[in-house]
XYZ file of C-alpha atoms in Angstrom:
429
model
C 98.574 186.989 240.571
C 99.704 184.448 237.784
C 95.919 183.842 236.771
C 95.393 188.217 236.409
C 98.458 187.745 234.313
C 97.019 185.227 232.149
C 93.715 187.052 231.724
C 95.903 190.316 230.979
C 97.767 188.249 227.948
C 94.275 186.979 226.554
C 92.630 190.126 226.652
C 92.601 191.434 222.993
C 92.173 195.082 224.379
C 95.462 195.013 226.037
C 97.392 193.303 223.300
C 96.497 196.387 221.392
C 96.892 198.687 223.466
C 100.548 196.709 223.687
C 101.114 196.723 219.958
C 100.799 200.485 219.563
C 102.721 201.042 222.750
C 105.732 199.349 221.504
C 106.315 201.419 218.476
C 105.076 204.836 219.974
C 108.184 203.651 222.732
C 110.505 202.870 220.011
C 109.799 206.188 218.410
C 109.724 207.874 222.014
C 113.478 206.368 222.746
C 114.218 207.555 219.271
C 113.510 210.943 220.077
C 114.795 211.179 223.841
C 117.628 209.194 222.514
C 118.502 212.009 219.290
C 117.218 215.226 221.177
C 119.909 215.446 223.234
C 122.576 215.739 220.190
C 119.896 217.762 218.562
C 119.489 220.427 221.122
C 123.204 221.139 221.355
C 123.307 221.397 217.324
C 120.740 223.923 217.000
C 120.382 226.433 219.861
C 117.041 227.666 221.023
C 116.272 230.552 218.327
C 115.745 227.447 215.875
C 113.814 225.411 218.204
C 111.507 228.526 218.988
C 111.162 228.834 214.757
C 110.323 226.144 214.565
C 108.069 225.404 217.584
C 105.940 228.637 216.417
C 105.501 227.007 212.538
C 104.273 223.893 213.693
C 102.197 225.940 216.273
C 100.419 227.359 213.004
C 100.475 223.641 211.401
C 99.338 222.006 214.974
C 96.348 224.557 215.024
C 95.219 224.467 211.106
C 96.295 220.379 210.728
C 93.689 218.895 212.853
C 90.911 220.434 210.720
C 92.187 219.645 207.645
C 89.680 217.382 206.778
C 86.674 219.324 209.170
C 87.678 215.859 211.402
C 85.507 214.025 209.485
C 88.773 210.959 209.418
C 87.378 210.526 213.198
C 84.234 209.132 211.649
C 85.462 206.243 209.807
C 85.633 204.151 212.535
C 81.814 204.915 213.590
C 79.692 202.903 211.002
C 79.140 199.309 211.164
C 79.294 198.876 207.523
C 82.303 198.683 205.769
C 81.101 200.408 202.632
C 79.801 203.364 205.046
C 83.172 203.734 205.981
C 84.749 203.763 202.625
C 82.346 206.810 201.712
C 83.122 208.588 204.707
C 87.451 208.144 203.756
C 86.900 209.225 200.304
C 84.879 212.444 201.606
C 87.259 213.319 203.803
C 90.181 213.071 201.065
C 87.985 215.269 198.558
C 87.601 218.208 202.065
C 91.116 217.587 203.018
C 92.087 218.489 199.387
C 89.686 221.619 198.972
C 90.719 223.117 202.390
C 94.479 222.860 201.221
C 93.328 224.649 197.746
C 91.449 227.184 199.814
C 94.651 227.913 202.521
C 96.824 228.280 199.250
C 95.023 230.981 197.521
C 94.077 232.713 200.652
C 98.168 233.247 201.474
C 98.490 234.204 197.670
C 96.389 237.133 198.049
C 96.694 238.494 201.583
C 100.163 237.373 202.763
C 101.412 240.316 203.995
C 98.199 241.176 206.158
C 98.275 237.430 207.712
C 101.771 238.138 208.746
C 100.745 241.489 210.532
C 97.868 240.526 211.772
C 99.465 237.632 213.298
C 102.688 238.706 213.877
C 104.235 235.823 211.926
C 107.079 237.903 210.618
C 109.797 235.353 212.030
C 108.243 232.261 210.136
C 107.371 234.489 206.771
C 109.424 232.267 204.500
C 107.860 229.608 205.306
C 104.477 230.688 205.134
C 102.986 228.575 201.809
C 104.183 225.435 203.048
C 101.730 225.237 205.269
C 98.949 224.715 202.285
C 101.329 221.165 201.504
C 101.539 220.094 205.303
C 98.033 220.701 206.048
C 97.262 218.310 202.825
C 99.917 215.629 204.022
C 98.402 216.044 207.642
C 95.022 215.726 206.430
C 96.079 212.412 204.421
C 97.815 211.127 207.901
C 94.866 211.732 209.500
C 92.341 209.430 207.289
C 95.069 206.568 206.679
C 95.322 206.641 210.738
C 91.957 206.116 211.140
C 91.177 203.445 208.694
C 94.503 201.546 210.388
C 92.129 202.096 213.538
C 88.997 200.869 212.015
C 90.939 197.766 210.461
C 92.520 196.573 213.910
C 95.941 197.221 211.952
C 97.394 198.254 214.674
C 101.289 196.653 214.134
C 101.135 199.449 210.891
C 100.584 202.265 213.116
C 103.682 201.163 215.247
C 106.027 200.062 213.083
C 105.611 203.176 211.095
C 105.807 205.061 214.309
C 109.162 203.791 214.924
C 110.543 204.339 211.043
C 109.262 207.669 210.791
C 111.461 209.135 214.225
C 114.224 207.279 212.813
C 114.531 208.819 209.672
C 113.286 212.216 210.819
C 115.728 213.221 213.599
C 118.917 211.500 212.080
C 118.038 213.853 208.970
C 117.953 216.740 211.618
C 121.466 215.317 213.067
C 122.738 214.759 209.351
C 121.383 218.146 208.068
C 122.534 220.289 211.019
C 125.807 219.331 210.786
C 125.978 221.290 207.383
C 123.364 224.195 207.908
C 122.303 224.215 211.526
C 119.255 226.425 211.046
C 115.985 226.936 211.516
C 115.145 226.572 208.107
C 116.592 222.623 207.848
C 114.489 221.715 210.727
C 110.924 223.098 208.994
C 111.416 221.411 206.061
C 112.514 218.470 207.558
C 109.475 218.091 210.007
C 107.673 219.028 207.212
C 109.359 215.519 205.098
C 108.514 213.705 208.176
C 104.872 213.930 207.946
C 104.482 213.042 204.585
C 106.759 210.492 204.834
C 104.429 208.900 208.225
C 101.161 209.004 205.913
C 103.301 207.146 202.888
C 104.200 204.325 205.558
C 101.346 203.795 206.701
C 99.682 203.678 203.169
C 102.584 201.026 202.002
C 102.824 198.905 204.898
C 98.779 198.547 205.134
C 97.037 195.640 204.230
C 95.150 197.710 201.154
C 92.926 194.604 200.316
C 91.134 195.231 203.585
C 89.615 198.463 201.709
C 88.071 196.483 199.253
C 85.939 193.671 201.163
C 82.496 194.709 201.765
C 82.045 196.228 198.237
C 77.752 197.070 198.716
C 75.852 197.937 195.730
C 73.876 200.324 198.125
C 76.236 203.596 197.836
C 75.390 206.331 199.124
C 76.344 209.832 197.692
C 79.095 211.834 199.097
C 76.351 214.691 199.891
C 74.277 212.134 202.327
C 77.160 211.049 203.809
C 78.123 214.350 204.858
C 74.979 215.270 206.019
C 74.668 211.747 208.303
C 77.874 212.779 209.799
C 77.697 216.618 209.955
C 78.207 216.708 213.901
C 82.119 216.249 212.781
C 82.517 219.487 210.521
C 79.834 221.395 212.739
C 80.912 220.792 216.291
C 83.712 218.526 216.388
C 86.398 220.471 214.031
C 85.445 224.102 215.778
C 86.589 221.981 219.294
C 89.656 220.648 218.152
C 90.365 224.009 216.632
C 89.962 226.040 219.394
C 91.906 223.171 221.652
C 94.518 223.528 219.228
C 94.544 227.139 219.395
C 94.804 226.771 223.065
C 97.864 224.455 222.679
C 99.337 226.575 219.952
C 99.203 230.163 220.464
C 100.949 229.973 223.662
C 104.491 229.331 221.321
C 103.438 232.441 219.244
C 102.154 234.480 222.257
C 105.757 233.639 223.886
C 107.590 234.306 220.868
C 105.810 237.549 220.556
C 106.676 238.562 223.933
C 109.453 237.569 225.089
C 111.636 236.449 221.136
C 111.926 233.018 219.640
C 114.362 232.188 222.555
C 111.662 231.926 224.974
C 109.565 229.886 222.452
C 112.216 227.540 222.261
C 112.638 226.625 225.717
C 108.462 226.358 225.611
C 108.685 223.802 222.845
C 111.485 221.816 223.892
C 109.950 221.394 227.153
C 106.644 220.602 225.138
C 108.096 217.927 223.140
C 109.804 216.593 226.243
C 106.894 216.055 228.266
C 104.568 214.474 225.393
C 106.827 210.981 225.481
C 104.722 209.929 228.037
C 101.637 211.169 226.471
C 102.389 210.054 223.522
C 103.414 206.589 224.501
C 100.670 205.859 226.781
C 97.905 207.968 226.017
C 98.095 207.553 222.003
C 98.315 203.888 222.625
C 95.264 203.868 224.487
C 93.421 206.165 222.290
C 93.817 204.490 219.272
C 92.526 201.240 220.611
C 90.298 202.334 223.497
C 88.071 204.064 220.198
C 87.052 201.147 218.580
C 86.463 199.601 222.242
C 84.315 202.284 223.394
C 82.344 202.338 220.245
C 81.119 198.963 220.203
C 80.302 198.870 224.134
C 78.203 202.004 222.846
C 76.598 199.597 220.412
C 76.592 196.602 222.713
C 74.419 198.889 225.648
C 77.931 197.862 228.178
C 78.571 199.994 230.926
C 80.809 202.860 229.082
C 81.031 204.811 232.419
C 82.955 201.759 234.466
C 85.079 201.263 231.062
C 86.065 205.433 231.263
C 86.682 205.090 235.310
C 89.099 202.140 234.604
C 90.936 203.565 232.173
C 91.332 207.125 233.816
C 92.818 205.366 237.177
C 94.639 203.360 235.248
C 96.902 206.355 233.140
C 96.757 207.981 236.430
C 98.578 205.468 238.195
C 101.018 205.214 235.259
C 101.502 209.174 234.893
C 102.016 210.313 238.226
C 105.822 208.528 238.213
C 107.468 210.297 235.286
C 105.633 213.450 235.270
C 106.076 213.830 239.575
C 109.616 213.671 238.616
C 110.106 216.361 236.485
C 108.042 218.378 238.799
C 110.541 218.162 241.473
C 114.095 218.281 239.156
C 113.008 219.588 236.404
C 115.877 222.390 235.469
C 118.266 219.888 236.730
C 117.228 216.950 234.258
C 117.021 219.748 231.266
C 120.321 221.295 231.916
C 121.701 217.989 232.079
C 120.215 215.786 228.876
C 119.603 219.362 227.124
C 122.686 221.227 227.871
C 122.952 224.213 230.166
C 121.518 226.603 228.089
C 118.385 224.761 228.065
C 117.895 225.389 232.234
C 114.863 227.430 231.812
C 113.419 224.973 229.629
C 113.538 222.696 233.016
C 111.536 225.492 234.649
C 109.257 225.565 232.068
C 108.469 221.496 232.050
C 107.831 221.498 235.989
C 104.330 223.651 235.309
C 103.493 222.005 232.218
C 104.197 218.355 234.136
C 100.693 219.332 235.481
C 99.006 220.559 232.489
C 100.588 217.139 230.434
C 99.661 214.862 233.238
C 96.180 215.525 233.110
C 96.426 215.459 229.090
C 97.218 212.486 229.475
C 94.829 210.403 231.915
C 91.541 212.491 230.153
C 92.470 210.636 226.299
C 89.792 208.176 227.242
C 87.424 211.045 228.042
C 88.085 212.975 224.665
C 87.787 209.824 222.937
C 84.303 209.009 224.501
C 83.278 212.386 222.885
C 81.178 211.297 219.282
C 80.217 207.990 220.675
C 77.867 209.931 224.343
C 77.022 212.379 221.279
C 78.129 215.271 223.070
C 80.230 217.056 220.462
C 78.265 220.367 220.526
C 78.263 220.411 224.860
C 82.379 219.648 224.035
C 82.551 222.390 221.193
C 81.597 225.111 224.281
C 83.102 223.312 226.936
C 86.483 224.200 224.333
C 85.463 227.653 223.488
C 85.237 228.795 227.065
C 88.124 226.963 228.254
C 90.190 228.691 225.368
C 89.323 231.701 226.500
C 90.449 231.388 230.364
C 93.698 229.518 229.390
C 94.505 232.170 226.589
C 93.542 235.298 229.133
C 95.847 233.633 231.743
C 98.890 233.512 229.508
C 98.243 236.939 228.709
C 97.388 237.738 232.296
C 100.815 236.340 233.417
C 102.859 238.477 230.571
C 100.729 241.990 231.482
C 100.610 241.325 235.234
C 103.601 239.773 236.546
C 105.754 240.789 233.047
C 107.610 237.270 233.597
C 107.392 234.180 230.950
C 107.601 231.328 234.303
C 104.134 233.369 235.579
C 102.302 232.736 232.035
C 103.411 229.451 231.213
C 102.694 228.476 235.376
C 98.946 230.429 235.543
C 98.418 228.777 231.647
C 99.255 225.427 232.773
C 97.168 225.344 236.162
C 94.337 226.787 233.922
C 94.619 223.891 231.556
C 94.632 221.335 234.315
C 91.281 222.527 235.864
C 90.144 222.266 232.597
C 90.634 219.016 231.961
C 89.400 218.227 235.499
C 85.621 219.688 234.911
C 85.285 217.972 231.134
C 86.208 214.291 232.914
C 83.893 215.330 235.948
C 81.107 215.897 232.816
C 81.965 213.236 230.721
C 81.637 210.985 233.414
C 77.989 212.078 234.290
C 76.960 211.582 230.822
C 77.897 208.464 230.703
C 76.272 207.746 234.037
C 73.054 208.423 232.222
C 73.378 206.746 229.403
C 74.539 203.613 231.228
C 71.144 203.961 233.130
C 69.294 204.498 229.739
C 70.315 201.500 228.528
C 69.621 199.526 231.235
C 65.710 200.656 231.059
């Protein structure tokens, strides 16, 4: 036992993995810790405002940048990778241009079409948080690329501090919806402006190659990102985000509160495991990739091993969930509870299938994953909607969406896995 130990402390993987765990916790105890006085400040109208802006912001964020941040870690050359950040700064900037003027000339017919009259006011700043998330999104990555991995924690930590005692601190003079947008709004700008600070900048500049490409090449060498990666990871964040709309829609912003709450809840876990192990499982994956290593045994392990880890908390919730809510939350927060224990299922198997997504770009498999999306959008959307029409009762949709999402994510690992089977085999020949 001592000498597994031993390896387990020398193994550079897991001090990573360690590093980014310890401020995601921090963060995570920050939030648990604050929610609590947070919930019974502002009641569930504001959560479910809020839960259906950053619904919109969740869905359009991601693609700020036509995910072409994800490919700076990719290249083995440094200058490679320097194109690649400044090309996705010049898209991120464009897209934010192109959101802004669309909402200046058909506002009103966005907010019919998509029944966004409870958010309205806050409509154009979702041009600026789509920028700032954008931003986030490339200084993330190059933190990744650059092994800076105490950055991403530390600001991790800093950024749930400031952000929910300004909720706290704010609330207690104008407990709306309102102060918590534009304060989740600060708090992502304020993350990317960490990050950028506390990063060791002079990093960017070794490796300075004569041989530069243009912008134009590098697009084109990478154009699996824009072309099948960014339609995925809009359509999975479509599938993640229109349920708060859908719910607000159907049942009032109530019932979207109680959704989000029980959504924020649940991604602790997710968020401190399964980001940690992302983030450095990435880089890991990539060079084994380049190295011809088994990538299939390196998925397996780290599958059983965020198994093991998520069945405890998330088995929990499934049996007491309305209890734990409507004690942390308050009692007005009950349903919430009933809410968490069907997405405990859904966010369990988010969880142990990060090292699967992750895999994605290095087995080359973003346009199988793009329709593998599509179609799973589609049956986890039509059971939502299938649960309101049907059984006219919120617990059916969010229970028949969750169950949908699980078998989901159960088919792409089953997939993943048998790609990288083959490839493991192809490299051995």
């Amino acid at each position: 036992m001592s000498t597994l130990f031993q390896n387990l402390n020398k193994s550079k993987f897991i001090r990573n993995i360690a590093i980014v765990a310890s401020g995601t916790i921090a963060a995570q105890i920050i939030n648990f810790g604050l929610t609590p006085v947070i919930t019974r400040i502002y009641g569930p109208d504001a959560f479910g405002l809020l839960g259906t802006f950053m619904a919109v912001i969740n869905i359009l964020g991601p693609i700020a940048a036509l995910t072409y941040p994800i490919a700076i870690v990719l290249p083995k050359e440094h200058s490679k990778a320097k194109q690649i950040t400044k090309l996705a700064l010049l898209v991120c900037l464009c897209v934010g241009v192109i959101l802004g003027i669309t909402l200046l000339f058909a506002f009103d017919m966005i907010v019919k079409l998509f029944n966004l009259h409870p958010i309205a006011p806050f409509l154009f700043l979702i041009p600026i948080v789509v920028v700032f998330s954008g931003i986030l999104q490339i200084v993330e990555q190059w933190l990744i690329r650059t092994r800076q991995f105490k950055v991403t924690a530390k600001t991790a930590m800093f950024q749930s501090l400031l952000v929910n005692s300004s909720k706290i601190g704010v609330g207690l003079l104008h407990p709306f919806a309102i102060s918590l947008v534009l304060i989740q709004t600060f708090g992502i700008a304020l993350k990317g402006i960490l990050m950028f600070v506390m990063s060791d900048r002079s990093l960017y500049l070794k490796d300075n190659s004569k041989e530069q490409r243009s912008l134009k090449d590098i697009a084109f060498d990478y154009k699996d990102f824009p072309l099948y990666r960014a339609p995925q990871v809009f359509f999975n964040a479509i599938s993640q985000g229109l349920p708060i709309i859908l719910l607000a829609s159907f049942f009032g912003p109530a019932t979207a509160g109680f959704y989000t709450l029980s959504r924020q809840a649940l991604g602790i876990p997710v968020q401190i495991l399964g980001k940690a192990v992302q983030d450095v499982f990435y880089p890991r994956v990539s060079e084994a990739a380049n190295k011809k290593e088994n990538i299939s045994r390196i998925i397996i392990k780290s599958v059983l091993g965020l198994t093991i880890l998520g069945i405890v908390p998330f088995g929990v919730i499934i049996a007491f969930g309305p209890f734990i809510f409507s004690f942390v939350f308050g009692v007005e927060w009950e349903v919430a509870g009933v809410y968490a224990q069907w997405i405990a299922l859904m966010s369990l198997f988010m969880l142990i299938t990060r090292p699967v997504i992750v895999s994605v770009p290095v087995l080359r498999i973003q346009k199988q994953f793009l329709f593998f999306e599509i179609i799973g959008t589609i049956f986890k959307i039509g059971a939502l909607v299938f649960g309101f029409y049907y059984f006219q009762s919120d617990i059916y949709a969010v229970a028949l969406f969750s169950i949908t999402s699980m078998c989901t994510y159960i088919i792409l690992t089953l997939y993943t896995l048998s790609v990288a089977k083959r490839s493991d085999v192809d490299s051995i020949r």
